[in-house]
mmCIF file of C-alpha atoms in Angstrom:
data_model
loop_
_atom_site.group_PDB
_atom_site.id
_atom_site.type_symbol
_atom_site.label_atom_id
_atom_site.label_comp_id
_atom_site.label_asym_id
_atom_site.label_seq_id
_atom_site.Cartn_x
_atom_site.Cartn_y
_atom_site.Cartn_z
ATOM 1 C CA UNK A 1 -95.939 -16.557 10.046
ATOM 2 C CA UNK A 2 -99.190 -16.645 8.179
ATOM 3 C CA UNK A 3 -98.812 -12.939 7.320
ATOM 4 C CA UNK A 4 -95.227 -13.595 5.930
ATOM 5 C CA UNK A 5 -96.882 -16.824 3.991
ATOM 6 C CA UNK A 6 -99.811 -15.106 2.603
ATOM 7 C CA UNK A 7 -98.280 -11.578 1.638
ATOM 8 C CA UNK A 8 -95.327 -14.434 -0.071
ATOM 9 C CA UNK A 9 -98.083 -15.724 -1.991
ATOM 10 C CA UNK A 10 -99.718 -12.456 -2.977
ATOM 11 C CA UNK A 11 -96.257 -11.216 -4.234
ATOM 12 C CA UNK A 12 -95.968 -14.427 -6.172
ATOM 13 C CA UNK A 13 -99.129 -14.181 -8.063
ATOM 14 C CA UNK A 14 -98.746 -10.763 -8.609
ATOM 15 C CA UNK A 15 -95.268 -11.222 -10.330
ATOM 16 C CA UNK A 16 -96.863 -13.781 -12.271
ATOM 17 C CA UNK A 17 -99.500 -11.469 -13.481
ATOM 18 C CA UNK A 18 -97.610 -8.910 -14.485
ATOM 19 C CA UNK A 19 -95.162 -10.909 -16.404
ATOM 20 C CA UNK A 20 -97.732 -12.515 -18.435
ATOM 21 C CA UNK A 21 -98.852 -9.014 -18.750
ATOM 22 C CA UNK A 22 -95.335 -7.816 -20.480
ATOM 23 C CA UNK A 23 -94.373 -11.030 -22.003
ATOM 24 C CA UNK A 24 -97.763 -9.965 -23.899
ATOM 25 C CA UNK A 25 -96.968 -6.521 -24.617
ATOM 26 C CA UNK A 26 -93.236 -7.755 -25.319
ATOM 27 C CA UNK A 27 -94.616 -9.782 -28.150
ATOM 28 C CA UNK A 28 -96.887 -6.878 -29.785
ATOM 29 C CA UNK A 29 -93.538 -4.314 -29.083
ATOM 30 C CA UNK A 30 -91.791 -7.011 -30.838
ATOM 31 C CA UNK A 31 -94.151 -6.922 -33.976
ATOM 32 C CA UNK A 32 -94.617 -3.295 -34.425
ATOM 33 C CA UNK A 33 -90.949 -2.351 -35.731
ATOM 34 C CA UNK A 34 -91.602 -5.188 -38.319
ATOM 35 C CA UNK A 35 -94.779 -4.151 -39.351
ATOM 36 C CA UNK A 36 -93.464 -0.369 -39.689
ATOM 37 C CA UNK A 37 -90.447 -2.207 -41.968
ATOM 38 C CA UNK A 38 -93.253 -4.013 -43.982
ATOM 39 C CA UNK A 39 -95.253 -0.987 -44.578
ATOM 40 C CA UNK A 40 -91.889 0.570 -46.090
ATOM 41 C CA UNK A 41 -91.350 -2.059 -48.408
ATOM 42 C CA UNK A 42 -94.945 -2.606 -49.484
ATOM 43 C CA UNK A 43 -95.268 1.130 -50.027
ATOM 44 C CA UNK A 44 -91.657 1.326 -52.202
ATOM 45 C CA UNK A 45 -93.331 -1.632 -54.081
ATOM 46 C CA UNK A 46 -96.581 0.670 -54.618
ATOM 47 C CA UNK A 47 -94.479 3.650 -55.963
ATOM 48 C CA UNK A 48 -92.492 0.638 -58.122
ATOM 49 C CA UNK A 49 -89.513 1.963 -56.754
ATOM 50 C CA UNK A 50 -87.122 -1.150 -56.737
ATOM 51 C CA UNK A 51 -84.110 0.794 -55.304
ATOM 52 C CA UNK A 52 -86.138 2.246 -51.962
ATOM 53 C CA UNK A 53 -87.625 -1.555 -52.299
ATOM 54 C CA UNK A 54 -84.522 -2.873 -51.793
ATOM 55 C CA UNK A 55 -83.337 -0.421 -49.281
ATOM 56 C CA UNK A 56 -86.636 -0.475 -46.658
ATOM 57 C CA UNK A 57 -86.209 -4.427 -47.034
ATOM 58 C CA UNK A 58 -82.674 -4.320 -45.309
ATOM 59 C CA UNK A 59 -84.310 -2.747 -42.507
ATOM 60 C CA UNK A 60 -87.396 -5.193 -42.782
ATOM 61 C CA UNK A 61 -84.463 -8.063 -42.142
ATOM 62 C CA UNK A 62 -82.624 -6.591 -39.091
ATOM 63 C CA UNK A 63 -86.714 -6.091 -37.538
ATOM 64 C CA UNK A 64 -87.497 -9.849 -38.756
ATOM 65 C CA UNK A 65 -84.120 -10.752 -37.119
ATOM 66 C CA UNK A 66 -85.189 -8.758 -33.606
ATOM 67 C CA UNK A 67 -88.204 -10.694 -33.769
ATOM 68 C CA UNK A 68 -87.035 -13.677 -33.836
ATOM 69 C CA UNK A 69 -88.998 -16.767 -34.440
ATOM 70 C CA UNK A 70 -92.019 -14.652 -33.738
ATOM 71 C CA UNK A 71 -92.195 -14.296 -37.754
ATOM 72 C CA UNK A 72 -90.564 -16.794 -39.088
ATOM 73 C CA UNK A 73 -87.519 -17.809 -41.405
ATOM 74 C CA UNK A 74 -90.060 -17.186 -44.211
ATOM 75 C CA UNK A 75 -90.098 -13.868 -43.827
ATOM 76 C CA UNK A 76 -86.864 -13.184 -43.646
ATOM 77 C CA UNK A 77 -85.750 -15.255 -46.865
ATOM 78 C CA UNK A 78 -88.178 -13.006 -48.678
ATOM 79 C CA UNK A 79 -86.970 -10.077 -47.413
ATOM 80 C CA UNK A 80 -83.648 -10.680 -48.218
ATOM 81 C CA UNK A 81 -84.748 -11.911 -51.682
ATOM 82 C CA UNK A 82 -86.766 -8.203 -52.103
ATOM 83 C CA UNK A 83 -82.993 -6.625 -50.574
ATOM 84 C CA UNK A 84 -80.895 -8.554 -53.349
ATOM 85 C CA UNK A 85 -82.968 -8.361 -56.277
ATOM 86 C CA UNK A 86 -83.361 -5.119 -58.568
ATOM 87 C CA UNK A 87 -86.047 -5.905 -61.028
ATOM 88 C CA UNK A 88 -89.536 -4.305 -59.283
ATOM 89 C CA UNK A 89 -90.858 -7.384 -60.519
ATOM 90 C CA UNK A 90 -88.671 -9.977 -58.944
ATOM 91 C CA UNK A 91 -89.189 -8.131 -55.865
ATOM 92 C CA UNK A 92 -93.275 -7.898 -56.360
ATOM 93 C CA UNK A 93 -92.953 -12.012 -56.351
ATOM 94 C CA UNK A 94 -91.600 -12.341 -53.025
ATOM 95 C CA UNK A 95 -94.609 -10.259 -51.352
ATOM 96 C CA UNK A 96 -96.502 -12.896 -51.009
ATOM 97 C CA UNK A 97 -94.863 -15.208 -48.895
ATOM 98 C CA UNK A 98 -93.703 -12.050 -46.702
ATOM 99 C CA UNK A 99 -97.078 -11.181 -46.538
ATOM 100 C CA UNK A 100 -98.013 -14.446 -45.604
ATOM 101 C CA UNK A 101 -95.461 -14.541 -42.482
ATOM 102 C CA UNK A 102 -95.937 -11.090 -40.939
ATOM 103 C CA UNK A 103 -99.770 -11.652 -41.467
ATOM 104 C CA UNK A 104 -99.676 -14.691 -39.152
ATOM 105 C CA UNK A 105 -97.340 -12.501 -36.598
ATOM 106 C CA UNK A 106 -99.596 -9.661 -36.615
ATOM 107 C CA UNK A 107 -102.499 -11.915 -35.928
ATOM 108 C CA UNK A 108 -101.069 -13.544 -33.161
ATOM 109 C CA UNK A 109 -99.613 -10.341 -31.296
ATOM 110 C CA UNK A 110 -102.553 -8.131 -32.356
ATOM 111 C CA UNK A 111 -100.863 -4.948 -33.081
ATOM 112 C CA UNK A 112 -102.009 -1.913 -30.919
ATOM 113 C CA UNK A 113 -102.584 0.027 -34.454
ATOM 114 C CA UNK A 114 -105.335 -1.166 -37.054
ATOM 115 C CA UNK A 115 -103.667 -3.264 -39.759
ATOM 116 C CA UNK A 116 -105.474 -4.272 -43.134
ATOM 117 C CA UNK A 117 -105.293 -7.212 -45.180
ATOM 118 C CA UNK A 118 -106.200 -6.486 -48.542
ATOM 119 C CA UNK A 119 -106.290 -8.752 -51.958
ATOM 120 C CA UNK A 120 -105.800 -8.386 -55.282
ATOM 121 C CA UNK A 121 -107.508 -11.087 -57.179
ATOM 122 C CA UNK A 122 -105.353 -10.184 -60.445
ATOM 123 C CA UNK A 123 -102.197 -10.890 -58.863
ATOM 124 C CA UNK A 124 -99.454 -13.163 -59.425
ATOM 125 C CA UNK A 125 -101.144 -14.135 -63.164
ATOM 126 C CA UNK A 126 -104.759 -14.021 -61.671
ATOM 127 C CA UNK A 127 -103.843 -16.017 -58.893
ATOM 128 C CA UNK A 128 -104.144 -13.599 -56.657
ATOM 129 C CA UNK A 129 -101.970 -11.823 -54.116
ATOM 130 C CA UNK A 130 -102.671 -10.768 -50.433
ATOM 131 C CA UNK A 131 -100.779 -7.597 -48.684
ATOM 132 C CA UNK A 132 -100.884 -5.779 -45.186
ATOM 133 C CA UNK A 133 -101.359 -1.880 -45.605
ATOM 134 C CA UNK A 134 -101.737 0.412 -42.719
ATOM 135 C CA UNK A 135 -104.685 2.502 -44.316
ATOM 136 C CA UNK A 136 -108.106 1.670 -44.940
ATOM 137 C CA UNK A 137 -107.817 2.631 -48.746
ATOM 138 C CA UNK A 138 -106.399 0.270 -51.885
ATOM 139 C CA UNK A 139 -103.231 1.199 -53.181
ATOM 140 C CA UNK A 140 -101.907 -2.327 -55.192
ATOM 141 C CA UNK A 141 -98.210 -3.315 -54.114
ATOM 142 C CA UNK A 142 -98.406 -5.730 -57.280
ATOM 143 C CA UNK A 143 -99.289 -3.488 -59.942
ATOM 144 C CA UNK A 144 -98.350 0.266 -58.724
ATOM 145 C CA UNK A 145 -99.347 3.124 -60.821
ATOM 146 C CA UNK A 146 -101.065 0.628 -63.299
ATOM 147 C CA UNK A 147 -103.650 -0.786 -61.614
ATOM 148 C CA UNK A 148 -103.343 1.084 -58.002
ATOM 149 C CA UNK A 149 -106.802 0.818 -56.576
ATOM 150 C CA UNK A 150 -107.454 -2.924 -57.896
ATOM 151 C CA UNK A 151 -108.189 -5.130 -54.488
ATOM 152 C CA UNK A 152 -109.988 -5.176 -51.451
ATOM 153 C CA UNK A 153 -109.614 -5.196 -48.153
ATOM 154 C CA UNK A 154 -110.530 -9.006 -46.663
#
């Protein structure tokens, strides 16, 4: 009887383990496909392509949409914002509150894959504006070709 009891026990802590283990790696698994959507977008906004803008935030909203409250309904407004709007500029004005969402995600899941959060302090009329980038080096989503290596990485 104590066997049964004690191996019972064992079993249950075990289970318990484990799924805290993969509710954990559920939530990073969860994170990645949006961060791989983000990247898209924020790299269609480098090359001021609008149209590939537009088209990489689609898939950005079915990932947000995956994720579930994970990211937030922030996110996915501004997504679909970037999707429906084809002025490069119009979509350059939702990045920040995108950024802003999948920043907080990223930071809570910690992503198996380095992620970078870089600022532009010329942004959004000097205001500044903050973006995610999967490389190390400075290439502005705000200002493409015109000002591509203004920022830093925070």
């Amino acid at each position: 009887m104590k066997k049964t009891i004690v191996f019972a026990f064992a079993l249950l802590i075990s289970s318990v383990t484990f799924a805290q283990h993969e509710g954990h790696n559920m939530a990073a698994m969860g994170v990645t496909p949006v961060l791989t959507a983000y990247f898209k977008v924020k790299n269609a906004l480098v090359a001021s392509d609008a149209k590939a803008a537009a088209s990489e935030a689609k898939t950005l909203s079915v990932a947000l949409k995956k994720a579930g409250k994970m990211v937030g309904a922030d996110a996915l407004k501004a997504a679909d914002a970037i999707t429906k709007a084809s002025s490069i500029d119009t979509q350059r004005a939702q990045l920040g509150s995108l950024t802003n969402a999948v920043y907080a995600a990223a930071k809570t899941m910690k992503p198996s894959s380095p992620v970078y959060y870089d600022f532009c302090p010329m942004a959004n009329d000097n205001k500044g504006g903050y973006w995610l980038s999967e490389k190390k080096e400075i290439a502005n989503p705000y200002f493409g070709d015109m000002m591509l290596k203004c920022g830093k990485v925070k």
